[in-house]
Coordinates of C-alpha atoms and ligand atoms in Angstrom, one line a residue:
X1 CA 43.0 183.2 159.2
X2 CA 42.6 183.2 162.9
X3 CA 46.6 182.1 164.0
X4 CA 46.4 180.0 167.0
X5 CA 49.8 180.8 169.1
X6 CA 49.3 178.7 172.1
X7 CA 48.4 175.9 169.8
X8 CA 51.2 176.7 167.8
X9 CA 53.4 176.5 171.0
X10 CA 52.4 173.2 171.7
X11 CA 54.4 171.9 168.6
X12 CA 57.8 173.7 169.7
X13 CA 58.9 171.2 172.9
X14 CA 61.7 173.8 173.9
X15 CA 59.0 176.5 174.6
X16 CA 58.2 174.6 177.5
X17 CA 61.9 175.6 179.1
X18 CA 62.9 176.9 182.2
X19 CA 65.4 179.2 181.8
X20 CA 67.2 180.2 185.5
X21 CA 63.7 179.5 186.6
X22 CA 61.7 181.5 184.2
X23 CA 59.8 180.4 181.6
X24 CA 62.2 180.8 178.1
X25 CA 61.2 183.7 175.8
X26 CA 63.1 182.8 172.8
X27 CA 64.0 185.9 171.0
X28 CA 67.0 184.6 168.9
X29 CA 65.0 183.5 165.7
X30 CA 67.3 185.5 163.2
X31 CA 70.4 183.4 164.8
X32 CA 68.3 179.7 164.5
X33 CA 64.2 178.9 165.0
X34 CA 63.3 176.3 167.3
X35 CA 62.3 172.9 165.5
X36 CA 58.7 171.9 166.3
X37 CA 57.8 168.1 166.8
X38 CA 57.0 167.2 163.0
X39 CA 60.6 167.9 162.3
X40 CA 61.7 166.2 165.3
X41 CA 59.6 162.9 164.7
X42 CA 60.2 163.5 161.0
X43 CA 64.3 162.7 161.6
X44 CA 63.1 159.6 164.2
X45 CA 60.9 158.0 162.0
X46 CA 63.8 158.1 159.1
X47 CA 66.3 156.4 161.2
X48 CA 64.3 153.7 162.8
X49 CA 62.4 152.7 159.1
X50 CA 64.0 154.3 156.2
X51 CA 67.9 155.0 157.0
X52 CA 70.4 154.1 154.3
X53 CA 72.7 156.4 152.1
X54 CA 70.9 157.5 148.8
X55 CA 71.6 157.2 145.0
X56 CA 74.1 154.1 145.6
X57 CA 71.7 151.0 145.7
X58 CA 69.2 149.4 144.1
X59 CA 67.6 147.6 147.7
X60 CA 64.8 148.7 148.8
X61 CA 66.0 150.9 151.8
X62 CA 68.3 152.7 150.0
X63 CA 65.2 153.4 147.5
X64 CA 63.5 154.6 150.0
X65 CA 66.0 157.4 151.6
X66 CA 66.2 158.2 147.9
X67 CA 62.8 158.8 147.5
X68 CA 62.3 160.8 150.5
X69 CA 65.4 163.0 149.7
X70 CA 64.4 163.7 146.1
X71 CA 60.4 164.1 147.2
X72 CA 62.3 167.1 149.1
X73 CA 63.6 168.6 146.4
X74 CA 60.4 168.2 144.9
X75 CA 58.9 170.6 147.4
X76 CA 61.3 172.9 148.1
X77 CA 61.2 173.6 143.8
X78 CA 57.5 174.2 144.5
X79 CA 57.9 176.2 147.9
X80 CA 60.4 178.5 145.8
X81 CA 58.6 178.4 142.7
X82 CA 61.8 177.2 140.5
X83 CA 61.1 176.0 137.1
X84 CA 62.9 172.4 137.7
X85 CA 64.4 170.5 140.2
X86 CA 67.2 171.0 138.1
X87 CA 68.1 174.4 139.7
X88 CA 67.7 173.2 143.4
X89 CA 70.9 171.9 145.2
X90 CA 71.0 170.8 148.6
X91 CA 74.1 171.9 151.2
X92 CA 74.5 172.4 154.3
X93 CA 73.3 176.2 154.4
X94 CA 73.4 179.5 152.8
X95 CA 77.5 180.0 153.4
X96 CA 78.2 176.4 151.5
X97 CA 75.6 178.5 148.9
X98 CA 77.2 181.2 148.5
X99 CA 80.5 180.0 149.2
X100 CA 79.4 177.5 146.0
X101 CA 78.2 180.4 144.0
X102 CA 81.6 183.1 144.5
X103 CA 84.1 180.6 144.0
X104 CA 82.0 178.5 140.8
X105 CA 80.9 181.6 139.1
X106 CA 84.3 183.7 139.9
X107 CA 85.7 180.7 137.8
X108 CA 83.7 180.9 134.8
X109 CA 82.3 184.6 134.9
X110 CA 84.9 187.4 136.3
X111 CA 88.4 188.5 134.3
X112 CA 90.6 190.6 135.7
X113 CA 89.4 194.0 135.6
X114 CA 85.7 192.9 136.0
X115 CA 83.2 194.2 138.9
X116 CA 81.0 192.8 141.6
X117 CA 78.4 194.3 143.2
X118 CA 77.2 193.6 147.1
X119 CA 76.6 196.1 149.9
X120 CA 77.0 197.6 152.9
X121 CA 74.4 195.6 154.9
X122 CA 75.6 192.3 154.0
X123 CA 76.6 189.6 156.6
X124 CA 79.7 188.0 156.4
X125 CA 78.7 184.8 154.3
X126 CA 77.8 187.2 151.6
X127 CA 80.7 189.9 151.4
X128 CA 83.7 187.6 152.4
X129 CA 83.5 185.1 149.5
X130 CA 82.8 187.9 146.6
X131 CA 85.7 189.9 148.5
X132 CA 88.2 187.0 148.6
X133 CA 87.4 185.9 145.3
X134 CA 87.6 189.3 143.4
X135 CA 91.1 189.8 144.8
X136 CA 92.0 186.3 143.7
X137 CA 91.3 186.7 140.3
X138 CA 91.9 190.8 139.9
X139 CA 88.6 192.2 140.3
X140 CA 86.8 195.3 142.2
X141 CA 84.2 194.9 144.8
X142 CA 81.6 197.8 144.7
X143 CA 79.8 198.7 148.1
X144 CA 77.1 200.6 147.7
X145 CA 76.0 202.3 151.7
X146 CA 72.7 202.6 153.1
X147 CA 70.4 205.5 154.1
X148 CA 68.9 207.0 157.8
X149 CA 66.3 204.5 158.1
X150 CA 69.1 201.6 156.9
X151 CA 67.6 201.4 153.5
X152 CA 70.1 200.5 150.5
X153 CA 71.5 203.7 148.9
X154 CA 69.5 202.6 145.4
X155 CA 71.1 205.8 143.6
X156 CA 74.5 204.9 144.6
X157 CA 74.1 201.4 143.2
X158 CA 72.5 202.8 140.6
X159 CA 75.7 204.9 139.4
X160 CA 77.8 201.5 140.6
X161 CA 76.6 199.7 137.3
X162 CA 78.1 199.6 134.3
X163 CA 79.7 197.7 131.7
X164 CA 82.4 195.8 133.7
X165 CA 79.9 194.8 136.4
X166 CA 79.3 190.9 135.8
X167 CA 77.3 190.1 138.9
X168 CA 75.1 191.6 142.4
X169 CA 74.8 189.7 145.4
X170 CA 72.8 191.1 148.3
X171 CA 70.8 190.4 150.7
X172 CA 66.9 189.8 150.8
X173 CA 66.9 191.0 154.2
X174 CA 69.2 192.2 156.3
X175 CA 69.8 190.2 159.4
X176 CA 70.7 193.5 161.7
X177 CA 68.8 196.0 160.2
X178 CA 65.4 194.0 159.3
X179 CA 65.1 196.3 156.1
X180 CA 63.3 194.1 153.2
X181 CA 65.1 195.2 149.9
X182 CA 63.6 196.4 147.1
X183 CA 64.8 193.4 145.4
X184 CA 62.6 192.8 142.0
X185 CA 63.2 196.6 141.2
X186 CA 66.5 196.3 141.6
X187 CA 66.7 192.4 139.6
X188 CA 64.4 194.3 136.8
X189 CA 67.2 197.0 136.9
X190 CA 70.3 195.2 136.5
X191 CA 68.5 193.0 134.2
X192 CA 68.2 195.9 131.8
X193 CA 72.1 195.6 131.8
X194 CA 72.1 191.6 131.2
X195 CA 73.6 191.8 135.3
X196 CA 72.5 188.4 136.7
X197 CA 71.3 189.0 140.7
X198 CA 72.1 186.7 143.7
X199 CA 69.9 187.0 146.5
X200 CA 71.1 185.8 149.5
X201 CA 68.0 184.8 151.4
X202 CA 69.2 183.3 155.1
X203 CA 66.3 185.9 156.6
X204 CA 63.8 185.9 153.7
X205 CA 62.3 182.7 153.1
X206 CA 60.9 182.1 156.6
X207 CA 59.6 185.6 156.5
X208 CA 57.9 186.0 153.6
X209 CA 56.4 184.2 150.4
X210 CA 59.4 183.7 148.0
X211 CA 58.4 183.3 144.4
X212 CA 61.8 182.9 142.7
X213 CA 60.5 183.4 138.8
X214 CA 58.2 186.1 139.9
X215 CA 61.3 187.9 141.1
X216 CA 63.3 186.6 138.5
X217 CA 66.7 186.3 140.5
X218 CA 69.3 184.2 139.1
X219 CA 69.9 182.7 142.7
X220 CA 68.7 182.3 145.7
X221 CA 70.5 180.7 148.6
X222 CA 69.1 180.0 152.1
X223 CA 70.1 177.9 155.6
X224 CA 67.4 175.0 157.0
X225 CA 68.2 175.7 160.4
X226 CA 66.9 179.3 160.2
X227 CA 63.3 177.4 158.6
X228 CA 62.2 175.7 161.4
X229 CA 64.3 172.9 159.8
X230 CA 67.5 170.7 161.0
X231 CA 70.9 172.6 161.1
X232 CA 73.5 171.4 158.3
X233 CA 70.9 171.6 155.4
X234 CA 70.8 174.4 153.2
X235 CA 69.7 175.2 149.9
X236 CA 71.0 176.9 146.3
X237 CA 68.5 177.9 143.4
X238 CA 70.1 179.0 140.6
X239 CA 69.2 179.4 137.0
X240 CA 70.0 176.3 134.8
X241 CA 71.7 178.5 132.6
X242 CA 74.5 179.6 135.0
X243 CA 74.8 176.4 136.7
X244 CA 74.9 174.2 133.6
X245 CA 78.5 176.4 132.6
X246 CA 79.4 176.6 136.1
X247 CA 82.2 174.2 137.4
X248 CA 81.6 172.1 140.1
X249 CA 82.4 173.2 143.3
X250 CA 83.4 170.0 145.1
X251 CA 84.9 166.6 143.6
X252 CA 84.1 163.1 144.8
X253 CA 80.7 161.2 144.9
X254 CA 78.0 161.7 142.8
X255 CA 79.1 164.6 141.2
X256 CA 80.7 162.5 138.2
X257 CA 79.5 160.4 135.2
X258 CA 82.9 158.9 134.7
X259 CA 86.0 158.8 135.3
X260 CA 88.5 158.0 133.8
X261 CA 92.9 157.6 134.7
X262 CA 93.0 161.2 132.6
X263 CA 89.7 162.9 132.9
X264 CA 86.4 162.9 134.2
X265 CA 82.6 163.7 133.5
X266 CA 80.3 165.2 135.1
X267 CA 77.1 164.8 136.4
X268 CA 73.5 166.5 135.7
X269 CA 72.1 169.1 137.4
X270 CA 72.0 169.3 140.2
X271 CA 73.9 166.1 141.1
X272 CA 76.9 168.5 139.6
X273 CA 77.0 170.1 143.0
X274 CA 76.6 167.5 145.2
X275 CA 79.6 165.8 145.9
X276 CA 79.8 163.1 148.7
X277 CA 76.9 161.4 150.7
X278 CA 74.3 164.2 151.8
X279 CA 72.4 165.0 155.2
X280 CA 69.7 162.5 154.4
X281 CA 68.2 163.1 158.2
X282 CA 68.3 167.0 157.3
X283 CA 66.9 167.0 154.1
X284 CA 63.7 164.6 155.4
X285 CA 63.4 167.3 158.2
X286 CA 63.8 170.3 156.2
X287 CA 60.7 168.2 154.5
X288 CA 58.4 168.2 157.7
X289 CA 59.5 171.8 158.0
X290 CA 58.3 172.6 154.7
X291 CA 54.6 171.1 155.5
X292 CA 54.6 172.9 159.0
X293 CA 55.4 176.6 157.1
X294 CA 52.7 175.5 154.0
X295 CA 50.1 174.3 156.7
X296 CA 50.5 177.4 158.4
X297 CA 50.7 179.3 155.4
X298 CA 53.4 181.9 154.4
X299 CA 51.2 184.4 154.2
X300 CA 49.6 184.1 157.5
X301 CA 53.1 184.3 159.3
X302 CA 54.0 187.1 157.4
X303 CA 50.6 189.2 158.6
X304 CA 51.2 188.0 161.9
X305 CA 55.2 189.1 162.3
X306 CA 54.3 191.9 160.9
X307 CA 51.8 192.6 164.3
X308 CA 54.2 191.7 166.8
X309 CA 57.1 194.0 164.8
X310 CA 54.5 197.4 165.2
X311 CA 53.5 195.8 168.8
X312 CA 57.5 195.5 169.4
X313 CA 58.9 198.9 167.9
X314 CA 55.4 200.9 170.0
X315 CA 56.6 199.2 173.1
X316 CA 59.9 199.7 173.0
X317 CA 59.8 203.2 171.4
X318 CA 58.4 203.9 174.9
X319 CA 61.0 203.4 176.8
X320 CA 63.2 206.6 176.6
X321 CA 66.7 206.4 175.2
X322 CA 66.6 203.6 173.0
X323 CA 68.5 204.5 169.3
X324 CA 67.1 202.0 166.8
X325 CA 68.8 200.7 164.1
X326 CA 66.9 200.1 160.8
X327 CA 63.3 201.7 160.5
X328 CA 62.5 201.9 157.1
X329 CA 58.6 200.8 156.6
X330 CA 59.5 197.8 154.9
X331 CA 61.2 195.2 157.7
X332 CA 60.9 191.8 158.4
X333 CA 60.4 190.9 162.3
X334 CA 63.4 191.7 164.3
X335 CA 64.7 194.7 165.9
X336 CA 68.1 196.0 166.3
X337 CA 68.9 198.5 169.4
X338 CA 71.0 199.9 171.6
X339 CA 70.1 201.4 175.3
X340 CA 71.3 205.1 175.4
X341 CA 75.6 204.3 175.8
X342 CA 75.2 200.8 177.5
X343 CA 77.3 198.3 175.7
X344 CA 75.2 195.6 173.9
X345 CA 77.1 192.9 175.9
X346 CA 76.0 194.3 178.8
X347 CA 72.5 194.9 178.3
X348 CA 72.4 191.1 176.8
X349 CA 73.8 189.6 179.8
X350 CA 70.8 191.4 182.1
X351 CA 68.4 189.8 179.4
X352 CA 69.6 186.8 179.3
X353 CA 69.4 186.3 183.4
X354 CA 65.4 187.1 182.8
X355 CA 64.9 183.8 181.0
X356 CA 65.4 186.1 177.6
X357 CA 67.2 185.2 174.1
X358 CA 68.7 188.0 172.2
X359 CA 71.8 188.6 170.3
X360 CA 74.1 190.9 170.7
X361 CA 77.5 191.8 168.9
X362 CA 78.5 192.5 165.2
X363 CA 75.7 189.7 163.8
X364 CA 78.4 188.8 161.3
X365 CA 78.4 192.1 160.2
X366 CA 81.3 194.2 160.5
X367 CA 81.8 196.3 157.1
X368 CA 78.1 197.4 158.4
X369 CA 78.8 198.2 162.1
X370 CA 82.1 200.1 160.9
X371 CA 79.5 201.9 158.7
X372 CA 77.2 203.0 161.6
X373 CA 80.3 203.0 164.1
X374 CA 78.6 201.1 166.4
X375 CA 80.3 198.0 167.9
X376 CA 77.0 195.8 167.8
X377 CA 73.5 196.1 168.9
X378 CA 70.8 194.0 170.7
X379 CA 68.9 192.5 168.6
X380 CA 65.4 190.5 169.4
X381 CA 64.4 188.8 165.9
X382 CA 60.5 187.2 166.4
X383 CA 59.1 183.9 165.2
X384 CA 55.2 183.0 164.5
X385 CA 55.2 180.8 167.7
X386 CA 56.2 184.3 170.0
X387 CA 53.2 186.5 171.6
X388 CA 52.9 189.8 172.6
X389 CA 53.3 188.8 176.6
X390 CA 57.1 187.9 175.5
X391 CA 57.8 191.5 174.1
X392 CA 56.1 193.0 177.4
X393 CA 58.6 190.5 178.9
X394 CA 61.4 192.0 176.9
X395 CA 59.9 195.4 177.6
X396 CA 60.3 194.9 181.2
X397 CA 63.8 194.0 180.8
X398 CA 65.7 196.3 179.2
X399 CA 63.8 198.7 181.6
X400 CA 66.2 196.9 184.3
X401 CA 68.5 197.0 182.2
X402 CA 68.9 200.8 181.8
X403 CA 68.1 201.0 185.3
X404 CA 71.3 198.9 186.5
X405 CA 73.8 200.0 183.7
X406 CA 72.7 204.0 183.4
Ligands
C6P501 N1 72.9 184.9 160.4 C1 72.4 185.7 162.6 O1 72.3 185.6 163.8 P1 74.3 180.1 157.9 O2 75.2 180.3 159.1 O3 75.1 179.5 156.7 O4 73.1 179.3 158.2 O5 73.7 181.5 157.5 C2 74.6 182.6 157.2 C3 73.8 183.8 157.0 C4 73.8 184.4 155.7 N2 73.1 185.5 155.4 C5 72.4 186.1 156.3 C6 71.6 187.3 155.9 C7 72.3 185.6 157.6 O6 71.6 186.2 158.5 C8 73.1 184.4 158.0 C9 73.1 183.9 159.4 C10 72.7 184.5 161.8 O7 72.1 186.8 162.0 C11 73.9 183.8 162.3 S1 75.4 184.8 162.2

């Protein structure tokens, strides 16, 4: 497929910026993607026709928001490939997920004693609720490390399984280091050891094609806002078999069947997990955002980041004195940097006064930055909708960059 970027472009209003009188050159897609105009209209259309809170009534608005929010989950089960709409709970991004997933499954699933497997490359959302929870209830987190090229030590997590380990949660791919994980290998693996795997996909499913039975994971979590979707909407997958014995992980709305002075009942999946009146505006975006990535195809923006990642690392592996961080052959489309011994601060405040988005700092990631002891890095994460004129732009200025700081 022939992938039209300045069409493309035309659908993302904010491309059209000036940035201290330059033209933007957006470069932050890891942090948040800009919406394009589908998504945008999408939200306008549902407050001036269809707005109204969902579930509740039986008039016709409120059947409408309803139908537009369960259509949703609809297509997201078929984006995913989940069995039933069953397994597919809306929140308000891939922390509520996984935040959902440590502190429901801690409850039923880990004893004292018991082990949980995530590593070193994970961000923050992923490592602070399985930390937090295994010392609340008197079990060991296990951190496997990470090679060179910032690829997951899989002999070391390997030699981490055994028979106290009741669950691994890692990363898709890693937000500073790019590195793709081996993940069904490693699902197939633990598997073999009845081990059920969380995948925490913030940074995978706008990448790449997610196929969640083909990889068999037993959940999936991922963030809207990093989909070309509306911030606050998120989504969990999980295997009806978990999340059926799960207890819910928020009481109100909903979530019961009835309730009574002494007790209560709860809910079907996914309702279960979904206390309280949703983001009905999110949800119907996250919608538009879901046609915009199937028009486009999954596959053709995977072939396409894939060009401007080898266009990116050439370019920038010519100019002298940059250390890399993550270079294993199998990356999503960001890069992660530092300038010879310039602080990453520094060389992202010369960036930015060039028009150009990056992010520097720890990327919520500090077990891993201790690991490398590094404070941070730059790091320019790319979208389909940037070209290779905005990595000669970037090009250009971390060469003033190094030219002001050395
Ligand atoms: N990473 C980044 O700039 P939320 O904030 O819930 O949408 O996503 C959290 C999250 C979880 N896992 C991974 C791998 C992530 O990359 C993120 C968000 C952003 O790298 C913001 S810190």
């Amino acid at each position: 497929m022939f992938f039209d970027v300045t069409k493309i472009r035309e659908d993302f209003p904010i491309l059209n910026r000036q940035i201290y009188n330059r033209p933007l050159v957006y470069l932050d897609n890891a942090a948040s993607t800009q919406k394009p105009r589908q998504v945008i209209d999408s939200i306008r259309q549902y407050y001036e026709y269809d707005n109204c809170n969902i579930h509740r009534g039986v008039h016709y608005l409120s059947m409408k928001a309803t139908e537009a929010y369960e259509e949703t989950r609809r297509e997201i089960r078929e984006f995913i490939n989940a069995k039933s709409t069953g397994e597919i709970i809306f929140t308000k991004g891939a922390t509520e997920s996984l935040n959902l997933v440590a502190s429901s499954f801690g409850k039923c699933y880990i004893q004292p004693g018991d082990e949980v497997i995530t590593t070193i490359m994970e961000h923050h959302s992923n490592f602070v609720p399985w930390q937090q929870m295994c010392l609340e209830r008197g079990a060991t987190l296990r951190v496997p490390g990470i090679n060179e090229q910032g690829e997951l030590d899989l002999d070391e997590l390997k030699c981490l399984l055994n028979e106290k380990t009741r669950l691994i949660a890692m990363t898709h791919v890693s937000n500073v280091l790019g590195t793709i994980n081996p993940v069904k290998e490693i699902i197939a693996l633990a598997h073999q050891h009845n081990i059920p795997v969380l995948l925490d996909g913030a940074q995978g499913v706008s990448h790449l094609p997610v196929d969640v039975q083909d990889l068999d994971c037993d959940f999936y979590c991922f963030s809207g806002h990093k989909m070309y979707a509306p911030m606050g909407t998120g989504v969990l997958y999980g295997k009806e078999k978990y999340l059926e014995e799960m207890p819910p992980y928020q009481l109100g709305g909903e979530m019961i069947r009835d309730v009574y002075i002494d007790h209560t009942t709860f809910n079907d999946l996914p309702f279960k997990f979904e206390a309280g009146t949703p983001n009905v505006e999110g949800v119907v975006g996250l919608r538009a955002a879901i046609h915009y990535l199937n028009k486009l195809g999954m596959a053709n923006i995977a072939a396409y980041e894939e060009q401007l990642l080898v266009y990116a690392t050439e370019k920038l592996s010519s100019v002298g004195g940059i250390r890399f961080y993550g270079t294993s052959a199998h990356k999503a489309s960001l890069i992660s940097f530092l300038i010879g011994d310039v602080h990453p601060y520094d060389a992202g405040m010369i960036i930015d006064k060039m028009g150009i988005a990056v992010r520097t700092g720890h990327h919520c990631a500090m077990p891993l930055m201790n690991f490398l002891k590094i404070p941070g890095t730059v790091r320019a994460s790319f979208a389909f909708y940037n070209t290779m004129e905005e990595i000669d732009l970037l090009v250009s200025a971390i060469l003033k960059a190094k030219e002001m700081l050395s």
